């Protein structure tokens, strides 16, 4: 049975008000991104990646633009150790990429980590210990001074071993479970670590503030971050980093508000993979910057391939609604949404604006390797005339008259509803041809001859056959060729309708010089019937379209 009384707030507010971040409405510069896919993400998998898979994943992370990549906890297992050694010995680390290794603030683990790092050109050694009230009370059973001393001793050993190795490794410290730590105490521990390292402008230290377990609303985390940002020693020589998890579903908001609050760097994973509900999703964070005109410093222009590789490497699945990368995030099934998108796309073609403002599409899907025809306008029983018309136009160069789009939209909705499935573009095109193109039963025309009259009228002699096999040759006049044929058919068989719509255009995507004609007729009850036909001769196409409309009446 659920009992809310057993819970209380587990976070601590800063001792002073820290709300400068509230005055900012957007992030105007990308933070430094650090991928923890190969460590934090990998340890969360049901079946962790093998060595070769981790190598391929590392290469992909480099390709998409990460300059800092946490490659593992080399003292934790032989696989982690060997992975780092392979990266170093096979020279797989690009010169502009820094690998990061994680270690607890324990002597033998730190020493084993340095053994794994031998020969590495650019490295960050990330040391941590837990500082939260709950961990101090229940796990370590030590007071604040003892916990702080663990951090200081670990920081000192990192510095000593780096000097012994003759390297210039950079250092990172995390007060693990920061969100459950009193901010004043977290600050005290971090400053004690910085006093050991004494960072400089050319060798900055990283202080990382992990939301190891998300315990509060995002604005609380922002205040905690701002408090440390304002009070850290050596602040100009410190990269303030965030490592948000997603226990409350607010990891992205935590990271964004944390950057507004002063953070310079964010650790996270692709697609938010990580323990429990996951780490913060760097793809979402980066693309959120992109959609507001800020360079995210990442290369996500082939998102489908990144998704494919990620799923292959990890055995995880990208949620179809995952922001920017899910299979359905650009899909519009609703008729009104489709209509707005189609009109927005036409407006862009006409106006060629400098900035993207298409309704319902926060970014241009083609920027990240998606397409309009497959990913945006998708047709099911909820769709309308705008979406169906857009699919036919973009895929098959068919520009249907407005009222004909309605008729085609209803036909597509009915078919989708009957089949209980989404319709693919080729199915929509086949439906159009079946319902509206060149239908020659029951009425058909087998020959037409025209004559120009002295008064400017056109005379048509029409040879036609109805469903009863009744062949008739009928002569009639009209103000044009199509009108003359229409009048002849009315005269021959007693049809009652008004020729209400005629539209034609060339099929530029066709391999031949075909044209298409659309004809709409209005019946005595006010309803309309439609027909279309394709032919190199536009006159023949218009006649066949009229015949189809009559057969559909």
Coordinates of N, CA and C in Angstrom, one line a residue, residues 190-201 204-205 207 229 231-239:
X190 N 35.0 20.3 -1.6 CA 35.5 20.6 -2.9 C 36.7 21.6 -2.8
X191 N 36.5 22.6 -1.9 CA 37.6 23.6 -1.8 C 38.8 22.9 -1.1
X192 N 38.6 22.0 -0.3 CA 39.8 21.3 0.3 C 40.5 20.5 -0.8
X193 N 39.8 19.9 -1.7 CA 40.4 19.2 -2.8 C 41.2 20.1 -3.7
X194 N 40.6 21.3 -4.0 CA 41.2 22.3 -4.8 C 42.5 22.8 -4.2
X195 N 42.5 23.0 -2.9 CA 43.7 23.4 -2.2 C 44.9 22.5 -2.4
X196 N 44.6 21.2 -2.6 CA 45.6 20.2 -2.9 C 46.1 20.4 -4.3
X197 N 45.2 20.5 -5.2 CA 45.6 20.6 -6.7 C 46.1 21.9 -7.1
X198 N 45.6 23.0 -6.5 CA 46.0 24.4 -6.9 C 45.9 24.5 -8.4
X199 N 44.8 24.4 -9.0 CA 44.7 24.5 -10.5 C 45.1 25.8 -11.1
X200 N 45.6 25.8 -12.3 CA 46.1 26.9 -13.0 C 45.3 27.1 -14.3
X201 N 45.5 28.2 -14.9 CA 44.7 28.5 -16.2 C 45.0 27.6 -17.3
X204 N 43.4 23.4 -15.8 CA 42.2 23.6 -14.9 C 41.8 22.3 -14.3
X205 N 41.2 22.4 -13.1 CA 40.6 21.2 -12.4 C 39.1 21.2 -12.8
X207 N 35.5 20.3 -11.1 CA 34.6 19.9 -10.0 C 33.3 19.5 -10.6
X229 N 29.2 27.5 -7.6 CA 29.9 28.3 -8.6 C 30.4 29.6 -8.1
X231 N 31.1 30.3 -4.9 CA 32.0 30.2 -3.7 C 33.2 29.2 -3.8
X232 N 33.3 28.6 -5.0 CA 34.5 27.7 -5.1 C 35.8 28.6 -5.1
X233 N 36.8 28.1 -4.5 CA 38.1 28.7 -4.7 C 38.7 28.4 -6.1
X234 N 39.6 29.3 -6.5 CA 40.3 29.1 -7.8 C 39.2 29.1 -9.0
X235 N 38.1 29.8 -8.8 CA 37.0 29.6 -9.7 C 37.4 29.8 -11.2
X236 N 38.2 30.7 -11.5 CA 38.6 31.0 -12.9 C 39.4 29.8 -13.5
X237 N 40.0 29.0 -12.6 CA 40.7 27.8 -13.1 C 40.0 26.5 -12.8
X238 N 38.7 26.6 -12.6 CA 37.9 25.4 -12.4 C 36.8 25.3 -13.4
X239 N 36.7 24.1 -14.0 CA 35.6 23.8 -14.9 C 34.5 23.1 -14.0

